[in-house]
Coordinates of C-alpha atoms and ligand atoms in Angstrom, one line a residue:
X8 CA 0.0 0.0 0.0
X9 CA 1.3 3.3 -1.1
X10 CA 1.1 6.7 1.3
X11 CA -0.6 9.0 -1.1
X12 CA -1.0 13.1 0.2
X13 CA -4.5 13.1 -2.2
X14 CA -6.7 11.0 -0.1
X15 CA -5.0 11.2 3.3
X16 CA -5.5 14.5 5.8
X17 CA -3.0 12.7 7.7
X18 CA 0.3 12.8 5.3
X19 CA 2.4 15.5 5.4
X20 CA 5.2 16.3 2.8
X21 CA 8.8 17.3 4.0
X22 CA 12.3 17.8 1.3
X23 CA 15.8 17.5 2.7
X24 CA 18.1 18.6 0.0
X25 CA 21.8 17.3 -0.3
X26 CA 24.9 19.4 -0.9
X27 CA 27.9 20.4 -2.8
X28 CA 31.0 21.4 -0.5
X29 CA 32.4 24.5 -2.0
X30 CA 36.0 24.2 -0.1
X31 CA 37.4 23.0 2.9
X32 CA 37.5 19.3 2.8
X33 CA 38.3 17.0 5.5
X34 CA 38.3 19.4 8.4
X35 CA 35.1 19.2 9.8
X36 CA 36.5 16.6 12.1
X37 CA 39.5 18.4 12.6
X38 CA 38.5 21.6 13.7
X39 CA 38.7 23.4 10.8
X40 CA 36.1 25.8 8.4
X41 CA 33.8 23.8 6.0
X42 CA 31.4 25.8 3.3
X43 CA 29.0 23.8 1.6
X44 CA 25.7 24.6 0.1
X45 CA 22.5 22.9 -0.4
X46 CA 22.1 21.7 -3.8
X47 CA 18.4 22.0 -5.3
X48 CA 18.3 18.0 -5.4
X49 CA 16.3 16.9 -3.0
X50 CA 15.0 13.8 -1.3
X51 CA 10.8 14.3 -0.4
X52 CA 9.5 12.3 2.4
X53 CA 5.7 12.0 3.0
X54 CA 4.5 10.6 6.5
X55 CA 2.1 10.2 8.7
X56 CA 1.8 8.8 12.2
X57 CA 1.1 5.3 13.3
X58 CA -0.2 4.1 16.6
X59 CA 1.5 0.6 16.8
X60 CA 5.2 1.6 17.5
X61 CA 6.3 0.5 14.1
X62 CA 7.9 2.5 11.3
X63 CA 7.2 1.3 7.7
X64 CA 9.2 2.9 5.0
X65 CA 9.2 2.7 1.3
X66 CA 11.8 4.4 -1.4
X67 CA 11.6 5.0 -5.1
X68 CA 14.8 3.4 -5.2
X69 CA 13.7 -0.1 -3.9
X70 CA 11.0 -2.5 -4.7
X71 CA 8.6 -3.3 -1.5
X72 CA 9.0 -1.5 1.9
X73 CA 11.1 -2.1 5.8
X74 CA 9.4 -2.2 8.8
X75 CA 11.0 -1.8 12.2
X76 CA 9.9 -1.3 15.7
X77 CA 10.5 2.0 17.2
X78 CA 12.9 0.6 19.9
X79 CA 15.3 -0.9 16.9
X80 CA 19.0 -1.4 17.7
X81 CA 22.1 -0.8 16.0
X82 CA 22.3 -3.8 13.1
X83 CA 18.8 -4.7 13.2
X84 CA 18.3 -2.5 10.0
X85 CA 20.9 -2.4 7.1
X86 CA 20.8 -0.9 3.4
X87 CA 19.0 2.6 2.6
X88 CA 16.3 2.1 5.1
X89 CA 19.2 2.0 8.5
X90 CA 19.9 5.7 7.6
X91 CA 15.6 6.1 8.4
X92 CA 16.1 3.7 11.3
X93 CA 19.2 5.4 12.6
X94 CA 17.3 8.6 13.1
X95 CA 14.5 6.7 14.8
X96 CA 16.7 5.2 16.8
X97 CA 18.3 8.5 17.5
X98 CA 15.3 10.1 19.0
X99 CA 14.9 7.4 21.4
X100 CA 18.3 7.5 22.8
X101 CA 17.5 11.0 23.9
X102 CA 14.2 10.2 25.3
X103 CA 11.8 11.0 22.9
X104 CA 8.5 7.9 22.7
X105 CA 7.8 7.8 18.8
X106 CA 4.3 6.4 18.4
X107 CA 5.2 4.7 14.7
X108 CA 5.2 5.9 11.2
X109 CA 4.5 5.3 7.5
X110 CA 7.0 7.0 5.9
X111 CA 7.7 7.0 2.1
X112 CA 10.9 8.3 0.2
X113 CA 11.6 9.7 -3.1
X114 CA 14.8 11.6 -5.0
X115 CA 16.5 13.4 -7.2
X116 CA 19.8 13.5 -5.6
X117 CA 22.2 10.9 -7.3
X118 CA 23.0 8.4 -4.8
X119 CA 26.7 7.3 -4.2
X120 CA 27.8 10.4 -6.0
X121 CA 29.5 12.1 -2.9
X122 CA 26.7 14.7 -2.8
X123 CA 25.3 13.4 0.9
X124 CA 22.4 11.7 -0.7
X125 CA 22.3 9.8 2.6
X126 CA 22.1 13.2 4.9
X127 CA 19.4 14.4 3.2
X128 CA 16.9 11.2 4.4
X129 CA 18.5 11.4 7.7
X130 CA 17.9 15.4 7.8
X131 CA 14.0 14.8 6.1
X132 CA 13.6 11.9 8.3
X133 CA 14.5 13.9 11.5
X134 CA 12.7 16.9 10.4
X135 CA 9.7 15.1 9.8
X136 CA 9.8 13.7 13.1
X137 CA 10.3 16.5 14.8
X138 CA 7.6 18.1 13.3
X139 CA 5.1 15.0 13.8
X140 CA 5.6 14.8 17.6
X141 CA 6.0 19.3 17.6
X142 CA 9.4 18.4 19.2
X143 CA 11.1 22.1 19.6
X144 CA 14.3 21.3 18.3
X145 CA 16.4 24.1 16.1
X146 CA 17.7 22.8 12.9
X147 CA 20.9 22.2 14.3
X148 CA 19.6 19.9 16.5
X149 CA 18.0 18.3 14.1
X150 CA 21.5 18.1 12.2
X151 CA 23.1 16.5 15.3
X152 CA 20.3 13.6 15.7
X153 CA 20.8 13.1 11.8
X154 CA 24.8 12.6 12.1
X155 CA 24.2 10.4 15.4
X156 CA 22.3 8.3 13.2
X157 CA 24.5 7.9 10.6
X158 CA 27.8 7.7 13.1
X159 CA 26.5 5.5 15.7
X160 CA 23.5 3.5 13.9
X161 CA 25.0 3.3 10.1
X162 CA 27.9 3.1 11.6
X163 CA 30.0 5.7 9.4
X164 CA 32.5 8.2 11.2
X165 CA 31.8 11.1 9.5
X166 CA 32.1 14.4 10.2
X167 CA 29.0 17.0 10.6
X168 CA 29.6 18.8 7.7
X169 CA 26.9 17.1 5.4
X170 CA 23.7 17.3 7.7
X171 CA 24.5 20.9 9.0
X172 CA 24.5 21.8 5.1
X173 CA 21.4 19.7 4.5
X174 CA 19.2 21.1 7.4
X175 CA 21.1 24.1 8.3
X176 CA 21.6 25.9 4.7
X177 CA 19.4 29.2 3.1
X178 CA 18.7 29.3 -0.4
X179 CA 21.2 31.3 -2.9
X180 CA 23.5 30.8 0.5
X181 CA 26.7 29.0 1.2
X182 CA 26.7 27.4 4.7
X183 CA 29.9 28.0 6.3
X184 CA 30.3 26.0 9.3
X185 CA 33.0 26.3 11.9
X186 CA 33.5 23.1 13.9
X187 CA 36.1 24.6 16.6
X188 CA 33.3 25.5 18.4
X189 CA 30.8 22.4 20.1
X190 CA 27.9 23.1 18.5
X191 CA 29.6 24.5 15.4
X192 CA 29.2 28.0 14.3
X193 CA 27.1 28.1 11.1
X194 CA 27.3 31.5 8.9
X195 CA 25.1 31.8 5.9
X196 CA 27.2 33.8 3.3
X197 CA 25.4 34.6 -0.2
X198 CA 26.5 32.9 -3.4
X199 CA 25.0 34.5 -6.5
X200 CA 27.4 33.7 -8.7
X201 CA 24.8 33.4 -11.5
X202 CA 24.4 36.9 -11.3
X203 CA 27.7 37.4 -12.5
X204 CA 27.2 34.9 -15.2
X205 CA 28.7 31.4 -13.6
X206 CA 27.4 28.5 -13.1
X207 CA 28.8 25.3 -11.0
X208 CA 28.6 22.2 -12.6
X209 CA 28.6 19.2 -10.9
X210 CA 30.7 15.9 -12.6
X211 CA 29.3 12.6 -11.1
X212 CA 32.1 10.3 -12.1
X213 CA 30.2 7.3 -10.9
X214 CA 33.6 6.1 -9.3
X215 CA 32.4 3.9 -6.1
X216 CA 33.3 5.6 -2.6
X217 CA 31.8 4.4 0.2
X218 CA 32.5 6.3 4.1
X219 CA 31.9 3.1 6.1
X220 CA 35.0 1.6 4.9
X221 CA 38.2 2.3 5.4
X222 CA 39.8 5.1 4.0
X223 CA 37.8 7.7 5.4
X224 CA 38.3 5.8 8.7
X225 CA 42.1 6.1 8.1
X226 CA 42.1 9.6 7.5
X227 CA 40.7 10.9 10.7
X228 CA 42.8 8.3 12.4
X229 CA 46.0 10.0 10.9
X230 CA 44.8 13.2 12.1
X231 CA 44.3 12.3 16.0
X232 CA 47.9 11.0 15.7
X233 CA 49.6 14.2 14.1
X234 CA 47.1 16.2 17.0
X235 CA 48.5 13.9 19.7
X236 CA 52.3 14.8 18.2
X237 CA 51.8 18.5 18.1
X238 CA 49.6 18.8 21.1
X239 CA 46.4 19.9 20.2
X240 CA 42.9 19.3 20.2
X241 CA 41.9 20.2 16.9
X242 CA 44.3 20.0 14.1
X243 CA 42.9 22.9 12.2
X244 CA 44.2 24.8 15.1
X245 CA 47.7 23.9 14.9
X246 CA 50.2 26.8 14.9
X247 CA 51.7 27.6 11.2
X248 CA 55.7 25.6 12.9
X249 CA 53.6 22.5 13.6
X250 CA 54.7 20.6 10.3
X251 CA 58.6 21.2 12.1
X252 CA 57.5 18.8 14.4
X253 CA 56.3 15.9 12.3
X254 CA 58.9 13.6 10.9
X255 CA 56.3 11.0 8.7
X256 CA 56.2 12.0 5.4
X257 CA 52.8 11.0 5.6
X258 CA 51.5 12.3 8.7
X259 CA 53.8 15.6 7.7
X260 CA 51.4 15.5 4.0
X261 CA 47.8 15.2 6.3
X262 CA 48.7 18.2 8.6
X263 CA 50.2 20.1 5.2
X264 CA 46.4 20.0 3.8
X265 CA 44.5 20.4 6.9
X266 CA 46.4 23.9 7.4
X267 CA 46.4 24.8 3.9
X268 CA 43.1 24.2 3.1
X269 CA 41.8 25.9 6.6
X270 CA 43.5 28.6 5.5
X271 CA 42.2 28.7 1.7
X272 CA 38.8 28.3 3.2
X273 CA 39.0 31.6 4.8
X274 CA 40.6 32.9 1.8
X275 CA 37.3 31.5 -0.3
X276 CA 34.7 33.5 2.3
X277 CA 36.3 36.5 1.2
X278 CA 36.4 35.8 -2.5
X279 CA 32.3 34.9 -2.5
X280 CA 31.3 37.6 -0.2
X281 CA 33.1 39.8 -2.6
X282 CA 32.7 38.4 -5.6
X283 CA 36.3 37.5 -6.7
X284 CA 35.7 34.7 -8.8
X285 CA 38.8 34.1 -10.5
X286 CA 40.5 33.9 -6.9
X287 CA 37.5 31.5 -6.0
X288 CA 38.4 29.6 -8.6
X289 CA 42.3 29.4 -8.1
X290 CA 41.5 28.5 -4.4
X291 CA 39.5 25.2 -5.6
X292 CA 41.9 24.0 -7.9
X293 CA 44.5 24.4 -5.3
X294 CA 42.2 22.5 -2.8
X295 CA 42.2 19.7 -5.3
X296 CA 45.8 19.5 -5.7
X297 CA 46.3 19.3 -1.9
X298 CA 43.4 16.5 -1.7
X299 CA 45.1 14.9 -4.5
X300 CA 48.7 14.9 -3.2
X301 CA 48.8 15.9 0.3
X302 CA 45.5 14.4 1.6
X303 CA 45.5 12.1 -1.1
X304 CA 41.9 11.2 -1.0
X305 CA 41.0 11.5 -5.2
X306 CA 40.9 9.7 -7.4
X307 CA 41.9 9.0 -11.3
X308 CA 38.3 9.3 -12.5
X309 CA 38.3 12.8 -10.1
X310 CA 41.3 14.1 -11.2
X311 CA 40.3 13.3 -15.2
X312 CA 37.0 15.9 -14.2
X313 CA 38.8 18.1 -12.6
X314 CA 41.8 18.6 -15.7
X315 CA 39.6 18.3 -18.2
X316 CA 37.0 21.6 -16.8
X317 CA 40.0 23.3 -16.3
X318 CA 41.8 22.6 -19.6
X319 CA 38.1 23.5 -21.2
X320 CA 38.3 26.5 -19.4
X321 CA 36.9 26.8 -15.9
X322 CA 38.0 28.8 -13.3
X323 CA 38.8 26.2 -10.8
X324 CA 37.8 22.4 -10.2
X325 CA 38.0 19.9 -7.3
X326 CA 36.9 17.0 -6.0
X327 CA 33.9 17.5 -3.5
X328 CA 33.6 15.5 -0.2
X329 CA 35.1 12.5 1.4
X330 CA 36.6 11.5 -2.2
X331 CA 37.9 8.0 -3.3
X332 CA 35.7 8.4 -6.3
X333 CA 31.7 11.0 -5.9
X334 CA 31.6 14.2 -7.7
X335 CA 34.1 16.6 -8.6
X336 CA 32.5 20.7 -9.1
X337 CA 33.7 23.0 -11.7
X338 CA 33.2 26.4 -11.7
X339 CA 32.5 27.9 -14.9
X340 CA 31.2 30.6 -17.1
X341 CA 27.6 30.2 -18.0
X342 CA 27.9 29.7 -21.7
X343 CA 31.3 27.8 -21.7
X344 CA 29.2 24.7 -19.5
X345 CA 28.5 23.1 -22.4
X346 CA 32.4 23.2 -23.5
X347 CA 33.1 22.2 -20.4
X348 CA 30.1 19.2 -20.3
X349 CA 31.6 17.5 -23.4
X350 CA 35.3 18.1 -22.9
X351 CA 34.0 16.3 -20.0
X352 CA 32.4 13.1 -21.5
X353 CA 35.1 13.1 -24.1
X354 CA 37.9 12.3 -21.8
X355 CA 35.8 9.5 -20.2
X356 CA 34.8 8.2 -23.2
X357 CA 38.5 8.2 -24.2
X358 CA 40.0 7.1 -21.0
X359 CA 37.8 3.8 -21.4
X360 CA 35.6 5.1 -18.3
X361 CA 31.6 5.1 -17.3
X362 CA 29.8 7.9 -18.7
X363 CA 30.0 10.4 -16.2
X364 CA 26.9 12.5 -15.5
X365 CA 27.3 16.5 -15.0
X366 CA 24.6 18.4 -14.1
X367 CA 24.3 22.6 -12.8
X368 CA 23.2 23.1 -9.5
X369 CA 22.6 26.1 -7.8
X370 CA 22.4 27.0 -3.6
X371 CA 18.6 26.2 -2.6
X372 CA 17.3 26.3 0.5
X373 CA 18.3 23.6 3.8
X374 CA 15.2 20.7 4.8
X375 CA 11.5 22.3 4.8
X376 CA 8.0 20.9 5.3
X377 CA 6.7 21.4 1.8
X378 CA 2.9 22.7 2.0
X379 CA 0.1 23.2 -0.4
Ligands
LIG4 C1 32.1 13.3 3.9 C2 31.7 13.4 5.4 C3 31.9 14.8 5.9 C4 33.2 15.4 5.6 C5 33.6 15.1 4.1 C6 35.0 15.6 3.8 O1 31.2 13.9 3.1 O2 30.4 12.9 5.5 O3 31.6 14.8 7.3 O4 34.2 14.9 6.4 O5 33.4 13.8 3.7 O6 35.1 17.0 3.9

C-alpha cells in the first residue's frame, strides 16, 4: 500500500536537499572551516503517524518497503532504510517515545555520487519527526540527531559537515560551518554567482566511494595521531611551525592539507562575499591539488573531471567531499558549460571510463516541510 497526500488528511510532505561542498575538505573533524551549500536535489518524504510503534518505510529506489519497531538497535536495520532507522533510533536514545510511522521516500539526488544523498533522508527523516511529535528542536539539532544516526547506527564516522548543510543551509546561501566551536558555528554567506554569469557544474564520475569503509576511517585516524604529536585538540588549530615537528612524510602530508586548506577556506569566504571569482576559482583548484597529493583522497576518474574543466576552461575544479571516487565541481562561465560538459564526456569516453553525468546546480534552501 502506497502513502498517497490526495486521499490522506493525515500525510504530510517534508524535502531534505543534499549538498555540494564549496572548499574545505576533511576538516570538519578536525576543527577546521567547512562551506557547503544545499544543492536544489532533494529527497521528499511523506509521513504520517502510526499508533503501533512500528515504522514502515518505502523508497523510489527499492522495490517493497522495511518495517521496524521503534525501539530498533544498532544492526537490526541495514541498506538505505538504516539511515531512516538510525534517526528513529536516535530520537529514542535521547528520550523521545515515537508512536510509529509510515514514511515513504523519493529523490533526485544521485545516490553514491558524494553529494550526501544519505544526509538528506537522515535530515528529512528527522525533520519530519520533529515536526510530527511538535518536538522544539532548532535545525541544528536536528543536524546533530541526523549525524548520530548515521555515526553510531549506520555506523559511518563522518564528520557534521553534510547534515549541517542539508538542514542548516538558506537558499542562494553557502553554509559556512566552523566546527572549533561544540555546537559548530554556522554563517550563511550569499552565493550568486549566477548573477555574475557562472554557473557550477557538478561531474558525477560514478567512481564507487563508500564512508563506512576504510579510508575515510584512516584519514581521521591520521589526524588524532599528528594532533597527539603536536599537542592539540583540533588539528585545524595547529600553529603555522607544527609541520617542524612531524617527521612522517605521511602524517607531515595530512597536517600540510589540513592547514592549507583551513587557511584557503578563509581565503574563499572573502572571495564569494566579494565576488572574486577568478580567486575562487584558483583556491579550488588548489584545494584539489592538496586532496590529491597531500591528503591524497582522489581519485583517477576525479582528477580526469577536474583537468579536463579546467583545460576547457573553468576557473577552478575539485573534487567534492570525502573523495575516493563521488563528484568533482567545476566552476564555470555560463555559456562555456557546455564546452566544459563535453570536454568532460570526451575524456571519459577516451580514458575507457563510465559515462559520467554533470549536471548545474545552484544554492537552494536547507530541509523544509513542503505545503500546499
Ligand atoms: C564526507 C563526510 C563529511 C566530511 C567530508 C569531507 O562527506 O560525511 O563529514 O568529512 O566527507 O570533507
Amino acid at each position: 500500500m502506497r502513502v498517497t497526500a490526495t486521499n490522506d488528511a493525515s500525510v504530510r510532505t517534508w524535502a531534505a536537499p543534499g549538498r555540494v561542498n564549496l572548499i574545505g575538505e576533511h576538516l570538519d573533524y578536525n576543527g577546521g572551516p567547512a562551506l557547503p551549500f544545499a544543492i536544489d536535489r532533494t529527497t521528499r518524504l511523506k509521513a504520517r503517524p502510526r499508533t503501533d510503534g512500528r515504522v514502515r518505510v518505502w523508497s523510489s529506489i527499492a522495490e517493497g518497503s522495511v518495517e521496524f519497531g521503534v525501539d530498533t538497535e544498532p544492526g537490526q536495520v541495514e541498506g538505505w532504510a538504516a539511515y531512516v532507522a538510525g534517526v528513529v533510533w536516535a530520537y529514542a536514545r535521547d528520550g523521545h517515545a515515537l508512536p510509529g510511522y509510515d514514511l515513504v521516500l523519493d529523490s533526485d539526488v544521485p545516490l553514491g555520487a558524494g553529494l550526501s544523498s544519505s544526509a538528506a533522508v537522515e535530515c528529512v527523516v528527522a525533520l519530519a519527526v520533529r515536526d510530527l511529535q511538535g518536538l522544539d528542536l532548532g535545525a541544528a539539532q536536528v543536524a546533530r540527531l541526523a549525524q548520530t544516526a548515521e555515526n553510531d547506527y549506520v555506523g559511518a564516522p563522518t564528520g557534521s559537515m553534510d547534515q549541517l548543510a542539508s538542514a542548516c543551509s538558506e537558499d542562494g546561501h553557502a553554509l559556512l560551518v566552523e566546527t572549533r566551536t561544540e555546537p559548530p558555528t554556522l554563517t550563511s554567506v550569499p552565493a550568486d554567482w549566477a548573477a555574475d554569469g557562472l554557473a557550477v557544474v557538478v561531474v558525477d564520475t560514478r567512481a564507487e566511494h563508500s564512508h563506512a569503509t576504510g579510508e575515510y576511517a584512516t584519514r581521521r585516524s591520521e589526524c588524532e595521531q599528528v594532533a597527539e604529536i603536536i599537542g592539540v585538540e583540533q588539528l585545524a588549530l595547529a600553529p603555522p611551525d607544527a609541520v617542524l615537528k612531524v617527521e612522517d612524510p605521511v602524517l607531515k602530508a595530512r597536517l600540510r592539507h589540513v592547514m592549507t586548506e583551513t587557511t584557503r577556506t578563509r581565503a574563499a569566504v572573502r572571495a564569494l562575499r566579494e565576488r572574486q571569482w577568478e580567486h575562487l576559482g584558483t583556491l579550488l583548484t588548489a584545494s584539489h591539488v592538496s586532496l590529491r597529493d597531500d591528503y591524497q583522497v582522489s581519485c583517477m576518474e576525479l582528477d580526469v573531471a577536474v583537468d579536463t574543466a579546467l583545460g576547457a576552461g573553468a576557473l577552478g575544479a575539485r573534487m567534492t567531499g570525502g573523495g575516493f571516487g563521488g563528484s568533482a565541481i567545476a566552476l564555470v562561465a555560463r555559456d562555456g558549460v557546455d564546452r566544459v560538459v563535453s570536454a568532460v564526456e570526451s575524456a571519459f569516453a577516451g580514458a575507457r571510463l563510465t559515462a559520467p553525468r554533470t549536471f548545474v546546480v545552484t544554492p537552494g534552501p536547507g530541509a523544509h516541510e513542503v505545503r500546499g
